């Protein structure tokens, strides 16, 4: 059995795939509403990804970004397929009222440990749309208590460590 013939047969079953150096768009004629724009990470990107709502974006440093005042540009599509672009000042991110894009920018800029996961954030952030905001500290506290009740002490410790990382980052910004 040749692998290339199997790949060709599989692509015929699942639809066409078009790629360029920035995005990959999968199309399936049987389910046209399921087409999504996916940003492939390049060397100049801090982050490329999204969440379960269909929100998909990438983050790069802005030209005016400095070590003292890091600024990023986030570009992508929201959960409704509408393109967006946001400029985010990392030092201005409020952990008590942050969007998923802002949290992702902070996570990427600070290179926060994600463990064996795609993100260091609680699962509920996977349901956030572009303009939704959450209190990240309260979300961490809730998931930490949930993991304790479930006896998932390894996950409890992971989320505690992640929460403390973000709290220390916020404390160091003020100092």
JSON list of C-alpha atoms in Angstrom, two decimals:
[
{"chain": "A", "resi": 1, "resn": "UNK", "atom": "CA", "xyz": [0.00, 0.00, 0.00]},
{"chain": "A", "resi": 2, "resn": "UNK", "atom": "CA", "xyz": [1.39, 3.39, -0.99]},
{"chain": "A", "resi": 3, "resn": "UNK", "atom": "CA", "xyz": [0.90, 6.25, 1.43]},
{"chain": "A", "resi": 4, "resn": "UNK", "atom": "CA", "xyz": [0.50, 8.92, -1.26]},
{"chain": "A", "resi": 5, "resn": "UNK", "atom": "CA", "xyz": [-2.42, 7.06, -2.86]},
{"chain": "A", "resi": 6, "resn": "UNK", "atom": "CA", "xyz": [-4.13, 6.81, 0.55]},
{"chain": "A", "resi": 7, "resn": "UNK", "atom": "CA", "xyz": [-3.63, 10.55, 1.13]},
{"chain": "A", "resi": 8, "resn": "UNK", "atom": "CA", "xyz": [-5.12, 11.36, -2.28]},
{"chain": "A", "resi": 9, "resn": "UNK", "atom": "CA", "xyz": [-8.09, 9.11, -1.60]},
{"chain": "A", "resi": 10, "resn": "UNK", "atom": "CA", "xyz": [-8.62, 10.66, 1.86]},
{"chain": "A", "resi": 11, "resn": "UNK", "atom": "CA", "xyz": [-8.48, 14.20, 0.47]},
{"chain": "A", "resi": 12, "resn": "UNK", "atom": "CA", "xyz": [-11.11, 13.24, -2.09]},
{"chain": "A", "resi": 13, "resn": "UNK", "atom": "CA", "xyz": [-13.39, 12.02, 0.71]},
{"chain": "A", "resi": 14, "resn": "UNK", "atom": "CA", "xyz": [-12.88, 15.00, 3.02]},
{"chain": "A", "resi": 15, "resn": "UNK", "atom": "CA", "xyz": [-12.81, 17.79, 0.44]},
{"chain": "A", "resi": 16, "resn": "UNK", "atom": "CA", "xyz": [-10.23, 20.13, -1.02]},
{"chain": "A", "resi": 17, "resn": "UNK", "atom": "CA", "xyz": [-7.60, 21.87, 1.03]},
{"chain": "A", "resi": 18, "resn": "UNK", "atom": "CA", "xyz": [-6.03, 25.16, -0.01]},
{"chain": "A", "resi": 19, "resn": "UNK", "atom": "CA", "xyz": [-2.88, 26.46, 1.65]},
{"chain": "A", "resi": 20, "resn": "UNK", "atom": "CA", "xyz": [-0.62, 29.47, 1.51]},
{"chain": "A", "resi": 21, "resn": "UNK", "atom": "CA", "xyz": [2.11, 30.66, 3.85]},
{"chain": "A", "resi": 22, "resn": "UNK", "atom": "CA", "xyz": [-0.29, 32.48, 6.21]},
{"chain": "A", "resi": 23, "resn": "UNK", "atom": "CA", "xyz": [-3.54, 30.55, 6.38]},
{"chain": "A", "resi": 24, "resn": "UNK", "atom": "CA", "xyz": [-5.01, 27.17, 5.67]},
{"chain": "A", "resi": 25, "resn": "UNK", "atom": "CA", "xyz": [-8.69, 26.95, 4.84]},
{"chain": "A", "resi": 26, "resn": "UNK", "atom": "CA", "xyz": [-10.40, 23.58, 4.80]},
{"chain": "A", "resi": 27, "resn": "UNK", "atom": "CA", "xyz": [-13.46, 23.32, 2.60]},
{"chain": "A", "resi": 28, "resn": "UNK", "atom": "CA", "xyz": [-15.96, 20.48, 2.39]},
{"chain": "A", "resi": 29, "resn": "UNK", "atom": "CA", "xyz": [-18.76, 20.74, -0.16]},
{"chain": "A", "resi": 30, "resn": "UNK", "atom": "CA", "xyz": [-21.03, 18.48, 1.91]},
{"chain": "A", "resi": 31, "resn": "UNK", "atom": "CA", "xyz": [-20.73, 20.84, 4.91]},
{"chain": "A", "resi": 32, "resn": "UNK", "atom": "CA", "xyz": [-19.92, 24.33, 3.55]},
{"chain": "A", "resi": 33, "resn": "UNK", "atom": "CA", "xyz": [-20.84, 26.04, 6.84]},
{"chain": "A", "resi": 34, "resn": "UNK", "atom": "CA", "xyz": [-17.97, 24.23, 8.58]},
{"chain": "A", "resi": 35, "resn": "UNK", "atom": "CA", "xyz": [-15.26, 26.11, 6.65]},
{"chain": "A", "resi": 36, "resn": "UNK", "atom": "CA", "xyz": [-12.83, 27.74, 9.08]},
{"chain": "A", "resi": 37, "resn": "UNK", "atom": "CA", "xyz": [-9.84, 30.00, 8.67]},
{"chain": "A", "resi": 38, "resn": "UNK", "atom": "CA", "xyz": [-6.78, 28.63, 10.43]},
{"chain": "A", "resi": 39, "resn": "UNK", "atom": "CA", "xyz": [-3.59, 30.63, 10.91]},
{"chain": "A", "resi": 40, "resn": "UNK", "atom": "CA", "xyz": [-0.41, 28.60, 10.67]},
{"chain": "A", "resi": 41, "resn": "UNK", "atom": "CA", "xyz": [2.30, 29.84, 13.01]},
{"chain": "A", "resi": 42, "resn": "UNK", "atom": "CA", "xyz": [5.33, 31.45, 11.43]},
{"chain": "A", "resi": 43, "resn": "UNK", "atom": "CA", "xyz": [8.65, 32.45, 13.01]},
{"chain": "A", "resi": 44, "resn": "UNK", "atom": "CA", "xyz": [7.58, 36.06, 13.61]},
{"chain": "A", "resi": 45, "resn": "UNK", "atom": "CA", "xyz": [4.39, 35.09, 15.49]},
{"chain": "A", "resi": 46, "resn": "UNK", "atom": "CA", "xyz": [4.09, 34.82, 19.25]},
{"chain": "A", "resi": 47, "resn": "UNK", "atom": "CA", "xyz": [0.87, 32.85, 19.06]},
{"chain": "A", "resi": 48, "resn": "UNK", "atom": "CA", "xyz": [-1.44, 31.22, 16.57]},
{"chain": "A", "resi": 49, "resn": "UNK", "atom": "CA", "xyz": [-4.62, 29.51, 17.65]},
{"chain": "A", "resi": 50, "resn": "UNK", "atom": "CA", "xyz": [-8.07, 30.11, 19.00]},
{"chain": "A", "resi": 51, "resn": "UNK", "atom": "CA", "xyz": [-10.72, 28.40, 21.06]},
{"chain": "A", "resi": 52, "resn": "UNK", "atom": "CA", "xyz": [-13.85, 26.28, 20.74]},
{"chain": "A", "resi": 53, "resn": "UNK", "atom": "CA", "xyz": [-16.11, 29.11, 19.54]},
{"chain": "A", "resi": 54, "resn": "UNK", "atom": "CA", "xyz": [-14.47, 29.46, 16.12]},
{"chain": "A", "resi": 55, "resn": "UNK", "atom": "CA", "xyz": [-12.35, 32.41, 17.24]},
{"chain": "A", "resi": 56, "resn": "UNK", "atom": "CA", "xyz": [-9.04, 32.04, 15.37]},
{"chain": "A", "resi": 57, "resn": "UNK", "atom": "CA", "xyz": [-6.14, 34.51, 15.38]},
{"chain": "A", "resi": 58, "resn": "UNK", "atom": "CA", "xyz": [-2.43, 35.12, 15.49]},
{"chain": "A", "resi": 59, "resn": "UNK", "atom": "CA", "xyz": [-0.35, 37.54, 17.55]},
{"chain": "A", "resi": 60, "resn": "UNK", "atom": "CA", "xyz": [2.82, 39.41, 16.53]},
{"chain": "A", "resi": 61, "resn": "UNK", "atom": "CA", "xyz": [4.80, 42.17, 18.18]},
{"chain": "A", "resi": 62, "resn": "UNK", "atom": "CA", "xyz": [3.93, 45.65, 16.89]},
{"chain": "A", "resi": 63, "resn": "UNK", "atom": "CA", "xyz": [6.68, 47.83, 15.42]},
{"chain": "A", "resi": 64, "resn": "UNK", "atom": "CA", "xyz": [6.52, 50.24, 18.37]},
{"chain": "A", "resi": 65, "resn": "UNK", "atom": "CA", "xyz": [6.90, 47.43, 20.95]},
{"chain": "A", "resi": 66, "resn": "UNK", "atom": "CA", "xyz": [9.74, 47.76, 23.47]},
{"chain": "A", "resi": 67, "resn": "UNK", "atom": "CA", "xyz": [10.87, 45.67, 26.44]},
{"chain": "A", "resi": 68, "resn": "UNK", "atom": "CA", "xyz": [9.44, 48.25, 28.85]},
{"chain": "A", "resi": 69, "resn": "UNK", "atom": "CA", "xyz": [6.22, 48.68, 26.88]},
{"chain": "A", "resi": 70, "resn": "UNK", "atom": "CA", "xyz": [5.41, 45.49, 24.93]},
{"chain": "A", "resi": 71, "resn": "UNK", "atom": "CA", "xyz": [2.68, 45.97, 22.33]},
{"chain": "A", "resi": 72, "resn": "UNK", "atom": "CA", "xyz": [1.23, 43.24, 20.13]},
{"chain": "A", "resi": 73, "resn": "UNK", "atom": "CA", "xyz": [-1.10, 43.09, 17.16]},
{"chain": "A", "resi": 74, "resn": "UNK", "atom": "CA", "xyz": [-3.74, 40.36, 17.06]},
{"chain": "A", "resi": 75, "resn": "UNK", "atom": "CA", "xyz": [-5.36, 39.56, 13.71]},
{"chain": "A", "resi": 76, "resn": "UNK", "atom": "CA", "xyz": [-7.90, 36.92, 12.91]},
{"chain": "A", "resi": 77, "resn": "UNK", "atom": "CA", "xyz": [-11.55, 36.02, 12.62]},
{"chain": "A", "resi": 78, "resn": "UNK", "atom": "CA", "xyz": [-14.12, 36.09, 15.39]},
{"chain": "A", "resi": 79, "resn": "UNK", "atom": "CA", "xyz": [-16.61, 33.37, 16.25]},
{"chain": "A", "resi": 80, "resn": "UNK", "atom": "CA", "xyz": [-18.90, 34.68, 13.47]},
{"chain": "A", "resi": 81, "resn": "UNK", "atom": "CA", "xyz": [-16.21, 34.60, 10.77]},
{"chain": "A", "resi": 82, "resn": "UNK", "atom": "CA", "xyz": [-15.73, 38.39, 10.77]},
{"chain": "A", "resi": 83, "resn": "UNK", "atom": "CA", "xyz": [-12.11, 39.56, 10.46]},
{"chain": "A", "resi": 84, "resn": "UNK", "atom": "CA", "xyz": [-10.64, 41.67, 13.26]},
{"chain": "A", "resi": 85, "resn": "UNK", "atom": "CA", "xyz": [-7.42, 43.40, 14.21]},
{"chain": "A", "resi": 86, "resn": "UNK", "atom": "CA", "xyz": [-6.54, 44.59, 17.72]},
{"chain": "A", "resi": 87, "resn": "UNK", "atom": "CA", "xyz": [-3.56, 46.39, 19.20]},
{"chain": "A", "resi": 88, "resn": "UNK", "atom": "CA", "xyz": [-2.89, 45.24, 22.75]},
{"chain": "A", "resi": 89, "resn": "UNK", "atom": "CA", "xyz": [-0.57, 46.86, 25.28]},
{"chain": "A", "resi": 90, "resn": "UNK", "atom": "CA", "xyz": [0.60, 43.95, 27.44]},
{"chain": "A", "resi": 91, "resn": "UNK", "atom": "CA", "xyz": [1.12, 46.22, 30.47]},
{"chain": "A", "resi": 92, "resn": "UNK", "atom": "CA", "xyz": [-2.54, 47.33, 30.34]},
{"chain": "A", "resi": 93, "resn": "UNK", "atom": "CA", "xyz": [-4.12, 43.87, 30.51]},
{"chain": "A", "resi": 94, "resn": "UNK", "atom": "CA", "xyz": [-6.43, 43.60, 33.51]},
{"chain": "A", "resi": 95, "resn": "UNK", "atom": "CA", "xyz": [-6.61, 40.03, 34.87]},
{"chain": "A", "resi": 96, "resn": "UNK", "atom": "CA", "xyz": [-9.99, 40.83, 36.44]},
{"chain": "A", "resi": 97, "resn": "UNK", "atom": "CA", "xyz": [-11.52, 41.89, 33.09]},
{"chain": "A", "resi": 98, "resn": "UNK", "atom": "CA", "xyz": [-9.64, 40.34, 30.16]},
{"chain": "A", "resi": 99, "resn": "UNK", "atom": "CA", "xyz": [-10.65, 39.05, 26.75]},
{"chain": "A", "resi": 100, "resn": "UNK", "atom": "CA", "xyz": [-9.44, 35.70, 25.46]},
{"chain": "A", "resi": 101, "resn": "UNK", "atom": "CA", "xyz": [-7.23, 37.50, 22.92]},
{"chain": "A", "resi": 102, "resn": "UNK", "atom": "CA", "xyz": [-5.65, 39.64, 25.69]},
{"chain": "A", "resi": 103, "resn": "UNK", "atom": "CA", "xyz": [-5.06, 36.58, 27.88]},
{"chain": "A", "resi": 104, "resn": "UNK", "atom": "CA", "xyz": [-3.48, 34.73, 24.95]},
{"chain": "A", "resi": 105, "resn": "UNK", "atom": "CA", "xyz": [-1.22, 37.72, 24.26]},
{"chain": "A", "resi": 106, "resn": "UNK", "atom": "CA", "xyz": [-0.08, 37.80, 27.89]},
{"chain": "A", "resi": 107, "resn": "UNK", "atom": "CA", "xyz": [0.45, 34.02, 27.97]},
{"chain": "A", "resi": 108, "resn": "UNK", "atom": "CA", "xyz": [2.52, 34.13, 24.76]},
{"chain": "A", "resi": 109, "resn": "UNK", "atom": "CA", "xyz": [4.54, 37.25, 25.67]},
{"chain": "A", "resi": 110, "resn": "UNK", "atom": "CA", "xyz": [5.46, 35.85, 29.10]},
{"chain": "A", "resi": 111, "resn": "UNK", "atom": "CA", "xyz": [5.96, 32.31, 27.77]},
{"chain": "A", "resi": 112, "resn": "UNK", "atom": "CA", "xyz": [3.75, 30.88, 30.52]},
{"chain": "A", "resi": 113, "resn": "UNK", "atom": "CA", "xyz": [4.07, 27.12, 31.08]},
{"chain": "A", "resi": 114, "resn": "UNK", "atom": "CA", "xyz": [1.13, 25.33, 29.46]},
{"chain": "A", "resi": 115, "resn": "UNK", "atom": "CA", "xyz": [2.01, 21.93, 30.87]},
{"chain": "A", "resi": 116, "resn": "UNK", "atom": "CA", "xyz": [0.89, 19.24, 28.43]},
{"chain": "A", "resi": 117, "resn": "UNK", "atom": "CA", "xyz": [-2.07, 21.35, 27.36]},
{"chain": "A", "resi": 118, "resn": "UNK", "atom": "CA", "xyz": [-2.79, 23.88, 24.62]},
{"chain": "A", "resi": 119, "resn": "UNK", "atom": "CA", "xyz": [-3.27, 26.65, 27.17]},
{"chain": "A", "resi": 120, "resn": "UNK", "atom": "CA", "xyz": [-2.67, 27.53, 30.80]},
{"chain": "A", "resi": 121, "resn": "UNK", "atom": "CA", "xyz": [-6.22, 28.91, 31.17]},
{"chain": "A", "resi": 122, "resn": "UNK", "atom": "CA", "xyz": [-9.26, 27.26, 32.77]},
{"chain": "A", "resi": 123, "resn": "UNK", "atom": "CA", "xyz": [-11.54, 25.38, 30.35]},
{"chain": "A", "resi": 124, "resn": "UNK", "atom": "CA", "xyz": [-14.32, 27.97, 30.52]},
{"chain": "A", "resi": 125, "resn": "UNK", "atom": "CA", "xyz": [-12.19, 30.37, 28.46]},
{"chain": "A", "resi": 126, "resn": "UNK", "atom": "CA", "xyz": [-12.70, 28.00, 25.54]},
{"chain": "A", "resi": 127, "resn": "UNK", "atom": "CA", "xyz": [-16.26, 29.30, 25.25]},
{"chain": "A", "resi": 128, "resn": "UNK", "atom": "CA", "xyz": [-15.35, 32.99, 25.09]},
{"chain": "A", "resi": 129, "resn": "UNK", "atom": "CA", "xyz": [-16.10, 35.03, 21.99]},
{"chain": "A", "resi": 130, "resn": "UNK", "atom": "CA", "xyz": [-13.99, 37.93, 20.74]},
{"chain": "A", "resi": 131, "resn": "UNK", "atom": "CA", "xyz": [-15.70, 40.57, 22.86]},
{"chain": "A", "resi": 132, "resn": "UNK", "atom": "CA", "xyz": [-16.38, 38.44, 25.95]},
{"chain": "A", "resi": 133, "resn": "UNK", "atom": "CA", "xyz": [-14.47, 39.27, 29.11]},
{"chain": "A", "resi": 134, "resn": "UNK", "atom": "CA", "xyz": [-13.80, 37.27, 32.24]},
{"chain": "A", "resi": 135, "resn": "UNK", "atom": "CA", "xyz": [-12.24, 37.58, 35.63]},
{"chain": "A", "resi": 136, "resn": "UNK", "atom": "CA", "xyz": [-9.28, 35.26, 35.06]},
{"chain": "A", "resi": 137, "resn": "UNK", "atom": "CA", "xyz": [-8.38, 35.12, 38.77]},
{"chain": "A", "resi": 138, "resn": "UNK", "atom": "CA", "xyz": [-11.91, 34.04, 39.76]},
{"chain": "A", "resi": 139, "resn": "UNK", "atom": "CA", "xyz": [-11.92, 31.46, 36.93]},
{"chain": "A", "resi": 140, "resn": "UNK", "atom": "CA", "xyz": [-8.69, 30.00, 38.25]},
{"chain": "A", "resi": 141, "resn": "UNK", "atom": "CA", "xyz": [-10.01, 29.94, 41.83]},
{"chain": "A", "resi": 142, "resn": "UNK", "atom": "CA", "xyz": [-13.16, 28.10, 40.69]},
{"chain": "A", "resi": 143, "resn": "UNK", "atom": "CA", "xyz": [-11.32, 25.47, 38.65]},
{"chain": "A", "resi": 144, "resn": "UNK", "atom": "CA", "xyz": [-8.81, 24.94, 41.49]},
{"chain": "A", "resi": 145, "resn": "UNK", "atom": "CA", "xyz": [-11.70, 24.21, 43.89]},
{"chain": "A", "resi": 146, "resn": "UNK", "atom": "CA", "xyz": [-13.35, 21.94, 41.32]},
{"chain": "A", "resi": 147, "resn": "UNK", "atom": "CA", "xyz": [-10.15, 19.92, 40.82]},
{"chain": "A", "resi": 148, "resn": "UNK", "atom": "CA", "xyz": [-9.74, 19.61, 44.60]},
{"chain": "A", "resi": 149, "resn": "UNK", "atom": "CA", "xyz": [-13.30, 18.26, 44.95]},
{"chain": "A", "resi": 150, "resn": "UNK", "atom": "CA", "xyz": [-12.66, 15.78, 42.14]},
{"chain": "A", "resi": 151, "resn": "UNK", "atom": "CA", "xyz": [-9.39, 14.63, 43.69]},
{"chain": "A", "resi": 152, "resn": "UNK", "atom": "CA", "xyz": [-7.45, 15.77, 40.61]},
{"chain": "A", "resi": 153, "resn": "UNK", "atom": "CA", "xyz": [-4.55, 17.14, 42.64]},
{"chain": "A", "resi": 154, "resn": "UNK", "atom": "CA", "xyz": [-2.14, 17.26, 39.70]},
{"chain": "A", "resi": 155, "resn": "UNK", "atom": "CA", "xyz": [-4.52, 19.53, 37.79]},
{"chain": "A", "resi": 156, "resn": "UNK", "atom": "CA", "xyz": [-5.23, 21.52, 40.95]},
{"chain": "A", "resi": 157, "resn": "UNK", "atom": "CA", "xyz": [-1.49, 22.19, 41.30]},
{"chain": "A", "resi": 158, "resn": "UNK", "atom": "CA", "xyz": [-1.15, 23.05, 37.59]},
{"chain": "A", "resi": 159, "resn": "UNK", "atom": "CA", "xyz": [-3.91, 25.67, 37.80]},
{"chain": "A", "resi": 160, "resn": "UNK", "atom": "CA", "xyz": [-2.54, 27.03, 41.09]},
{"chain": "A", "resi": 161, "resn": "UNK", "atom": "CA", "xyz": [0.88, 27.41, 39.49]},
{"chain": "A", "resi": 162, "resn": "UNK", "atom": "CA", "xyz": [-0.64, 29.09, 36.42]},
{"chain": "A", "resi": 163, "resn": "UNK", "atom": "CA", "xyz": [-2.74, 31.47, 38.51]},
{"chain": "A", "resi": 164, "resn": "UNK", "atom": "CA", "xyz": [0.29, 32.41, 40.63]},
{"chain": "A", "resi": 165, "resn": "UNK", "atom": "CA", "xyz": [2.32, 33.05, 37.48]},
{"chain": "A", "resi": 166, "resn": "UNK", "atom": "CA", "xyz": [-0.27, 35.55, 36.24]},
{"chain": "A", "resi": 167, "resn": "UNK", "atom": "CA", "xyz": [-0.65, 37.16, 39.68]},
{"chain": "A", "resi": 168, "resn": "UNK", "atom": "CA", "xyz": [3.14, 37.56, 39.95]},
{"chain": "A", "resi": 169, "resn": "UNK", "atom": "CA", "xyz": [3.26, 39.11, 36.48]},
{"chain": "A", "resi": 170, "resn": "UNK", "atom": "CA", "xyz": [0.58, 41.62, 37.51]},
{"chain": "A", "resi": 171, "resn": "UNK", "atom": "CA", "xyz": [2.38, 42.36, 40.80]},
{"chain": "A", "resi": 172, "resn": "UNK", "atom": "CA", "xyz": [5.71, 42.90, 39.00]},
{"chain": "A", "resi": 173, "resn": "UNK", "atom": "CA", "xyz": [4.07, 45.32, 36.55]},
{"chain": "A", "resi": 174, "resn": "UNK", "atom": "CA", "xyz": [2.99, 47.52, 39.45]},
{"chain": "A", "resi": 175, "resn": "UNK", "atom": "CA", "xyz": [6.43, 47.50, 41.11]}
]
